[in-house]
Short mmCIF file of C-alpha atoms in Angstrom, two decimals:
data_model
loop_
_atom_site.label_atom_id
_atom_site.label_comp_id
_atom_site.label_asym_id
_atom_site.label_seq_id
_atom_site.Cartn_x
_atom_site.Cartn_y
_atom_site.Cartn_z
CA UNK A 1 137.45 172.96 57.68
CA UNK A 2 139.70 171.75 54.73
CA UNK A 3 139.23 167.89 56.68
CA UNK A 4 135.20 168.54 56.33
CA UNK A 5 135.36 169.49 53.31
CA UNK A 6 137.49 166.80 51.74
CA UNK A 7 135.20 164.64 53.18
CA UNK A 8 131.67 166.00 51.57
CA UNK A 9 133.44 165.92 48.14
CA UNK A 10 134.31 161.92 48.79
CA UNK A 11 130.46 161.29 50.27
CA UNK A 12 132.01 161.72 53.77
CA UNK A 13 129.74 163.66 56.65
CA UNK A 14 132.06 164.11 59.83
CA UNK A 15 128.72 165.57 61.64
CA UNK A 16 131.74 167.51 64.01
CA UNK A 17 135.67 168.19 64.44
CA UNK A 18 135.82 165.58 67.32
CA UNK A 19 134.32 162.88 65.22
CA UNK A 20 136.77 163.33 62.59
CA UNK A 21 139.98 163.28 65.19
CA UNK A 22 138.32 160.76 66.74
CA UNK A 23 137.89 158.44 63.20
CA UNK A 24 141.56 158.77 62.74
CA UNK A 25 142.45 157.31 66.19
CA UNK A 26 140.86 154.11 64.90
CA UNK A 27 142.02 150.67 66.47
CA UNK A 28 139.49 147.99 65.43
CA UNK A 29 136.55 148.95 62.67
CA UNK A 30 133.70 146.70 63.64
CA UNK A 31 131.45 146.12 61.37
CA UNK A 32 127.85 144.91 60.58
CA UNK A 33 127.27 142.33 57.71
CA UNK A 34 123.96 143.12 56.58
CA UNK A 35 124.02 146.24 54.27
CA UNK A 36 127.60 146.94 55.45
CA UNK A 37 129.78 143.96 54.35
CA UNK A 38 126.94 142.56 51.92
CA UNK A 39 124.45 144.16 49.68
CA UNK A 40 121.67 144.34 51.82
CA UNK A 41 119.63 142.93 49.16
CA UNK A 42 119.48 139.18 50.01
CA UNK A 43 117.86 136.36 47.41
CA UNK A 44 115.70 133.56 47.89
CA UNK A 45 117.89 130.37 46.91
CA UNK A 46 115.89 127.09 48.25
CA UNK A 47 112.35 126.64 48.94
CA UNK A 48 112.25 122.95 50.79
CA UNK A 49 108.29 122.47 51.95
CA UNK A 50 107.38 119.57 54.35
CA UNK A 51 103.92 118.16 53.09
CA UNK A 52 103.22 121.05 51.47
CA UNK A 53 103.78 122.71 47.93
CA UNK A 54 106.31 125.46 47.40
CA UNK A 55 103.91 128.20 46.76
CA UNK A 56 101.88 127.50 49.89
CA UNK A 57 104.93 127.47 51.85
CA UNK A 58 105.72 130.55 50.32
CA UNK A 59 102.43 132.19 51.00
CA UNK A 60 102.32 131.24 54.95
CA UNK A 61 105.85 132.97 54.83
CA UNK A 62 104.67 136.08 52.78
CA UNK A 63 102.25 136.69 55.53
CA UNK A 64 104.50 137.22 58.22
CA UNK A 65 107.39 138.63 56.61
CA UNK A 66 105.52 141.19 54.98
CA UNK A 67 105.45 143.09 57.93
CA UNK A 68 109.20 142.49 58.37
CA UNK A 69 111.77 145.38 57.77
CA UNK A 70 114.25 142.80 58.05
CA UNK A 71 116.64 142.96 55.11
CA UNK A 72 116.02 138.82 54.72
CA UNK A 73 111.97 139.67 54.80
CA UNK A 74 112.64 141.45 51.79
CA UNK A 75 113.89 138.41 49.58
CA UNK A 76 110.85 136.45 50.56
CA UNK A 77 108.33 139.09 49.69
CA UNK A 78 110.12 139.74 46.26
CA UNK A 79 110.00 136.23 45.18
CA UNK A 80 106.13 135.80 46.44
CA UNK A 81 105.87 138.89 44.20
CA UNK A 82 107.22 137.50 41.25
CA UNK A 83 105.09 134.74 41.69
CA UNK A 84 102.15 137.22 42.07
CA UNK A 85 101.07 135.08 45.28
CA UNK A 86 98.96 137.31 47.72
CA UNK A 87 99.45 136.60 51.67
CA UNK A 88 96.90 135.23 54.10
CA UNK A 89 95.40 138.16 56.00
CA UNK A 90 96.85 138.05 59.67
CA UNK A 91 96.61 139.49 62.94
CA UNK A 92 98.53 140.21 66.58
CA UNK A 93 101.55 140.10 64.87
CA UNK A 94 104.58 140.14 66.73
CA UNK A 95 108.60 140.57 66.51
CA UNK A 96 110.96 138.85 68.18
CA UNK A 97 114.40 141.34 68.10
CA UNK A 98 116.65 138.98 66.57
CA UNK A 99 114.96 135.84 66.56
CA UNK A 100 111.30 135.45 64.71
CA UNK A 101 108.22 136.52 63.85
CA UNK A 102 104.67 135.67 64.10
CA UNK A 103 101.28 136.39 63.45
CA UNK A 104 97.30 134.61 63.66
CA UNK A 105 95.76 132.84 61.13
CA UNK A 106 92.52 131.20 60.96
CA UNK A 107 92.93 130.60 65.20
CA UNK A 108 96.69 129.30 64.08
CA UNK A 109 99.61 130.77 64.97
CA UNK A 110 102.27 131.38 61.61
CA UNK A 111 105.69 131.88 63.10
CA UNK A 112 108.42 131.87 61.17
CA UNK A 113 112.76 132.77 62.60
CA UNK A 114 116.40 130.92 63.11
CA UNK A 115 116.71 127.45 63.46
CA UNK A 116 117.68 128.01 66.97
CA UNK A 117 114.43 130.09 67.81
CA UNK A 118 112.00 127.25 66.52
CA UNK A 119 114.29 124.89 67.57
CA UNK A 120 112.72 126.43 71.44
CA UNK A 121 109.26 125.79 70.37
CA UNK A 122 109.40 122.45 68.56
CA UNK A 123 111.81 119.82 68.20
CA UNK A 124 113.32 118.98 65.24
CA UNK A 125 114.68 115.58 63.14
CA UNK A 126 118.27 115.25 62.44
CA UNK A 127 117.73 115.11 58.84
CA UNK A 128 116.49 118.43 58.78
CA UNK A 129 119.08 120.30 60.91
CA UNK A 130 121.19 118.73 58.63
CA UNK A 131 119.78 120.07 55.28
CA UNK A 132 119.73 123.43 57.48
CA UNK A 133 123.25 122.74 58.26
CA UNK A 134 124.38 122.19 54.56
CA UNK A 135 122.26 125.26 53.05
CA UNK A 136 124.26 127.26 55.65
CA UNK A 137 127.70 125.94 54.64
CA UNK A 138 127.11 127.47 51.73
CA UNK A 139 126.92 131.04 52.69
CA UNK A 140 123.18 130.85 53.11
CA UNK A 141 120.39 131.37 55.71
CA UNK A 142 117.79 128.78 56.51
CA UNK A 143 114.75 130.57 57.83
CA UNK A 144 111.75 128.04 59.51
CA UNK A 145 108.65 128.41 59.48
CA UNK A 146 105.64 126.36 61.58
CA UNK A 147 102.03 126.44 61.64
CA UNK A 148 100.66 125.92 65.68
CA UNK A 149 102.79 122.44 66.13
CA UNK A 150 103.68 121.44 62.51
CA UNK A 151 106.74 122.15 60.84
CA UNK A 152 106.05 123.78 57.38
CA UNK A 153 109.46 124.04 55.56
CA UNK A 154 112.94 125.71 55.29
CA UNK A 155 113.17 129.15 52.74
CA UNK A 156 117.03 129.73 52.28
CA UNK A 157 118.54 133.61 51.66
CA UNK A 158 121.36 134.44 50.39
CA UNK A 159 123.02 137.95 51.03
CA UNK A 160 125.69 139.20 48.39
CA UNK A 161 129.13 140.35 49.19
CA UNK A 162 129.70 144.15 47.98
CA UNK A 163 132.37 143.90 44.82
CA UNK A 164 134.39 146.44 47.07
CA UNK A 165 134.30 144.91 50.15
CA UNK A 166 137.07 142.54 49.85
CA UNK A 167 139.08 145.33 49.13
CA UNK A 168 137.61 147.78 51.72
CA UNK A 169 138.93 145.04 54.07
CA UNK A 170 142.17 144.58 53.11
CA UNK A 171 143.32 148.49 52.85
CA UNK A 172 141.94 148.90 56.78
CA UNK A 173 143.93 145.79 57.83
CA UNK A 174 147.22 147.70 55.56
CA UNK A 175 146.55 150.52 57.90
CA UNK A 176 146.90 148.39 60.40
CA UNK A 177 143.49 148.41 61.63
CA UNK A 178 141.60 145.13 63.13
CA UNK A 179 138.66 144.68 61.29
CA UNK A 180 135.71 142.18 63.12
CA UNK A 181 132.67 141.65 62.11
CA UNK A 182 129.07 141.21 64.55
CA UNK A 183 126.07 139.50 62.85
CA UNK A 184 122.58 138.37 64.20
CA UNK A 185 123.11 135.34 61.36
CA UNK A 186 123.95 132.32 62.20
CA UNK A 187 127.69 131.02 62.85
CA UNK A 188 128.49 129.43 59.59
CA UNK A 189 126.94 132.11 57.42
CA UNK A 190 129.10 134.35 59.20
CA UNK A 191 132.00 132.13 59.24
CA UNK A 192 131.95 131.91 55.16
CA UNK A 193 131.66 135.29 55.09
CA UNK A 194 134.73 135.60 57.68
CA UNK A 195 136.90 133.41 55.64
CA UNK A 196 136.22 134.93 52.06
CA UNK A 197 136.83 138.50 53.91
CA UNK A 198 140.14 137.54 55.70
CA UNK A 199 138.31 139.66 59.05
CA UNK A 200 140.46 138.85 62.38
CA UNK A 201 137.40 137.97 64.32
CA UNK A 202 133.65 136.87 63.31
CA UNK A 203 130.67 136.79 66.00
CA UNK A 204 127.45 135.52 65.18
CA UNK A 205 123.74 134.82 66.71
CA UNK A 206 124.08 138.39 68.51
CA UNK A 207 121.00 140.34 69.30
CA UNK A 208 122.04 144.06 69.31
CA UNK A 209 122.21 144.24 72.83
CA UNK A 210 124.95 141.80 72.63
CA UNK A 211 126.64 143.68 69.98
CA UNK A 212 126.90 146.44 72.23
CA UNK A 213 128.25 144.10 74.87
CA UNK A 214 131.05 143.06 72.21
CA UNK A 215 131.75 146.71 71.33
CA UNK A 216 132.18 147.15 75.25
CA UNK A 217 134.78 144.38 75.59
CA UNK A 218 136.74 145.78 72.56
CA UNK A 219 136.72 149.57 74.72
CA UNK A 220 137.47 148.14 78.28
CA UNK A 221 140.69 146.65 76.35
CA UNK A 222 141.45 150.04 75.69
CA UNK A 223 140.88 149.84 72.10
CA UNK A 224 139.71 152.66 69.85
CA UNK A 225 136.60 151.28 68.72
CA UNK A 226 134.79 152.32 65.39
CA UNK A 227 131.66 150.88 63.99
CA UNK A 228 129.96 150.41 61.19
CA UNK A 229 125.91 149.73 60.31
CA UNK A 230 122.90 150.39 59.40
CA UNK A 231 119.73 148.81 60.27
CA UNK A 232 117.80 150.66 63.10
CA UNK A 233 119.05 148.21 65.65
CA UNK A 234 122.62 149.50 65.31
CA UNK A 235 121.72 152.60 67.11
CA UNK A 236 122.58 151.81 70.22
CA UNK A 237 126.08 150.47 69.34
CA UNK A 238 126.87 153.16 66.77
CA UNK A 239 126.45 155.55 70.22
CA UNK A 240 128.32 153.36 72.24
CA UNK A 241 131.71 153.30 70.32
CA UNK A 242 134.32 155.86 70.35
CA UNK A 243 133.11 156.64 66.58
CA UNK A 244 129.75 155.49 65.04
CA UNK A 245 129.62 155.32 61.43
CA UNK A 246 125.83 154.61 59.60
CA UNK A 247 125.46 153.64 55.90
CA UNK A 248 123.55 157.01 54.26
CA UNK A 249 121.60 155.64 51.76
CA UNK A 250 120.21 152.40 52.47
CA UNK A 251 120.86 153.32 56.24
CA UNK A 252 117.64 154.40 58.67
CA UNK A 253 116.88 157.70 59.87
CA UNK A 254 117.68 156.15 63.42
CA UNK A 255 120.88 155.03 63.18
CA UNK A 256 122.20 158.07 60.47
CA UNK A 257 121.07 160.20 63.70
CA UNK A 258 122.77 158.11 65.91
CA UNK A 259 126.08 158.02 64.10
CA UNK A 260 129.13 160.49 64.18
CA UNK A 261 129.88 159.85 60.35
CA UNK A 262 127.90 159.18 57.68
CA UNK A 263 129.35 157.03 54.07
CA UNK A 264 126.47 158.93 51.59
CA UNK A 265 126.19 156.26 49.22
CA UNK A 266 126.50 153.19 51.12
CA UNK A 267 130.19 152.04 50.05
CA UNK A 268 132.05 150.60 52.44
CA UNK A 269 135.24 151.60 50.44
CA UNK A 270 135.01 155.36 51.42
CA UNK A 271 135.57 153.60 55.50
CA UNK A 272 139.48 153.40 54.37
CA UNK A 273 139.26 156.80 52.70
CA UNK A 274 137.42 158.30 55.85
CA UNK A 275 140.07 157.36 58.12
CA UNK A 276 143.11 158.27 55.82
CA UNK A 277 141.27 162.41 55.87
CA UNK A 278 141.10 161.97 59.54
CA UNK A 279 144.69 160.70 60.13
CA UNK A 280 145.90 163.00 57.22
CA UNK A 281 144.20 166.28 59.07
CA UNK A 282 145.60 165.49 62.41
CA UNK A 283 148.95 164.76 61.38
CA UNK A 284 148.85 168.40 59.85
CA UNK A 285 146.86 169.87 62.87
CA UNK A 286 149.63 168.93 65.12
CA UNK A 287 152.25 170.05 62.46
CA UNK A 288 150.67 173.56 62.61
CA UNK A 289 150.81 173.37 66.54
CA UNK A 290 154.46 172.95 66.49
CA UNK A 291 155.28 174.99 64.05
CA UNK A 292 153.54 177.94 65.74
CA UNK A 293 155.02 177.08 69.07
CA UNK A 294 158.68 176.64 67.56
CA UNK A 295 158.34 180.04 66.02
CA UNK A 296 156.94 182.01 68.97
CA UNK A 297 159.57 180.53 71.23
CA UNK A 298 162.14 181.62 68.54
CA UNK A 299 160.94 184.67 69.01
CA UNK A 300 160.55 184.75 72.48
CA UNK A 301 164.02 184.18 72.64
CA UNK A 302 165.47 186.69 70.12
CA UNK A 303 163.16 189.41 72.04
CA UNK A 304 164.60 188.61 75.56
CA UNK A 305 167.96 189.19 73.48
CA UNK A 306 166.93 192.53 72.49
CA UNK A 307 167.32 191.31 68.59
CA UNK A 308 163.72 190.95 67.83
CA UNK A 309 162.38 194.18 66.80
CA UNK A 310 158.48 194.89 66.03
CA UNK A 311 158.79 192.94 61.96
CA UNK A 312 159.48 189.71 63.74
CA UNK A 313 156.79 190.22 66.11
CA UNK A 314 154.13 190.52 63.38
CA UNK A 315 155.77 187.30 61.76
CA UNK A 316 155.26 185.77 64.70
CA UNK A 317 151.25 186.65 64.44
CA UNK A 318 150.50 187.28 61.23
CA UNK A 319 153.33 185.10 58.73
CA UNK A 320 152.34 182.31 61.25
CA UNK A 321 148.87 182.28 60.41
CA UNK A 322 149.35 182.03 57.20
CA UNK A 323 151.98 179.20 57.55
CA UNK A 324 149.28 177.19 58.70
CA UNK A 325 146.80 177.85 56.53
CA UNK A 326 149.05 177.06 53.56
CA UNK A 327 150.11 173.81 55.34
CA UNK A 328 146.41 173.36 56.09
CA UNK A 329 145.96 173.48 52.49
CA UNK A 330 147.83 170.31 52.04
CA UNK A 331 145.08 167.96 53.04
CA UNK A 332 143.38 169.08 49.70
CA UNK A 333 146.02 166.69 47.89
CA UNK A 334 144.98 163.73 46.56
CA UNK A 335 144.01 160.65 49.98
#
């Protein structure tokens, strides 16, 4: 009770007693980078058009991602907003999980995803992989987009590292906890991120069935596994590890239902400070074990004696009980 409620005044939910003993347990903390490690709130950075202007580039992506809750999707419709552009209207559109999206236009087919999806459908020069390449060195996304056949340009995002994620990461590694990170982005996106982070293991390109495979490799190793997200594809991998923890605020209804602990306001700072309660209230759990065990053997012992007379024996019950509610009191003190 004192654990729970040392948790709700930090922004902590531990949804029930075995996901709290279970937090403190913690191994490895995988986590997500979108809206975990970052912001969540990526930027448009480049606009490079092929044979087209910016703003119709723009537009043809507008009109897909629109219909995107994608966190990227988001950058692209803010900055067609700000250019007050208004999107073709489309139909049959469709999402790829992980990979791209597209919709009909005019008897054309807008599709718009990774390099590595479009790379499937068309082929593409060396000069442009390698302004993909570069944008993507620097921490950035290139998203493609086509028209039918024809190649219509690259729009780079940028997501934003959270100011306390650096040192989320660092007091989690302290406590001598592994911290990875899975990403659907591409490798050197996550790489930057990676190396800027310090993390002891990146893996990127992962649709979240392969995130759960990861997650599965980190169990059958006979780690403690928790992890970390958001989006509504986490859901299956916040179920599959030994804890599941969802972002509350920016998080979606499916994977906050999904998850065993929910951070309220989206910091990944209170991870550290949810694991410290959980370690801190099982330490003094199994302090009030022994202590009650000690003291009823004591007992025990003085009785078969014939020293213990009937004083002790409601020492034994009653001063016990409130020997471990007093020591129970101590996880109040400051994490």
């Amino acid at each position: 009770m004192v654990g729970n409620g040392m948790g709700a005044r930090k922004g902590i939910l531990f949804k029930t007693a075995a996901s709290l003993e279970e937090a403190g347990k913690t191994q490895i903390a995988v986590l997500d980078k979108t809206g975990t490690i970052t912001k969540g709130e990526p930027k448009v950075t480049d606009i490079i058009p092929f044979e087209i202007t910016e703003n119709e580039l723009l537009k043809y992506a507008y009109s897909i991602e629109v219909k995107s809750e994608h966190p990227l999707a988001k950058a692209i419709i803010v900055k067609a907003e700000e250019l007050s552009l208004n999107p073709y209207e489309v139909t049959d559109f469709k999402a790829e999980s992980g990979s791209g999206l597209s919709a009909e236009y005019n008897g054309k087919r807008i599709i718009g995803g990774s390099k590595k999806y479009i790379s499937s459908i068309i082929g593409i020069s060396n000069d442009i992989l390698s302004k993909a390449d570069k944008l993507s060195e620097e921490g950035k996304t290139p998203l493609f987009f086509m028209l039918d056949n024809k190649l219509l340009g690259i729009i780079a995002v940028a997501d934003v590292i959270k100011e306390e994620s650096p040192q989320a990461i660092k007091q989690l590694q302290n406590m001598g906890i592994k911290v990875v990170m899975l990403t659907g982005d591409n490798e050197r996106v996550a790489e930057a991120v990676g190396k800027q982070l310090g993390l002891s293991a990146v893996h990127a390109k992962l649709l979240p069935s392969q995130k759960v495979e990861r997650v599965e490799e980190l169990l059958g190793e006979g780690n403690k596994v928790a992890f970390v997200g958001d989006g509504i594809n986490d859901a299956p991998v916040l179920t599959r590890a030994d804890v599941g923890i969802a972002m509350g605020a920016m998080g979606s209804d499916a994977a906050i239902e999904s998850a065993d602990i929910v951070l309220m306001d989206d910091k990944i700072s209170k991870l550290p400070t949810a694991i410290k309660i959980a370690r801190k209230t099982m330490r003094i759990v199994n302090e009030n074990i022994w202590i009650a065990l000690a003291v009823k053997v004591i007992i025990l012992v003085l009785s078969a004696f014939g020293i213990a007379d009937m004083w002790i024996a409601v020492f034994g019950d009653v001063g016990v009980l409130i020997l471990a509610v007093l020591n129970a009191m101590r996880a109040m003190l400051k994490i």
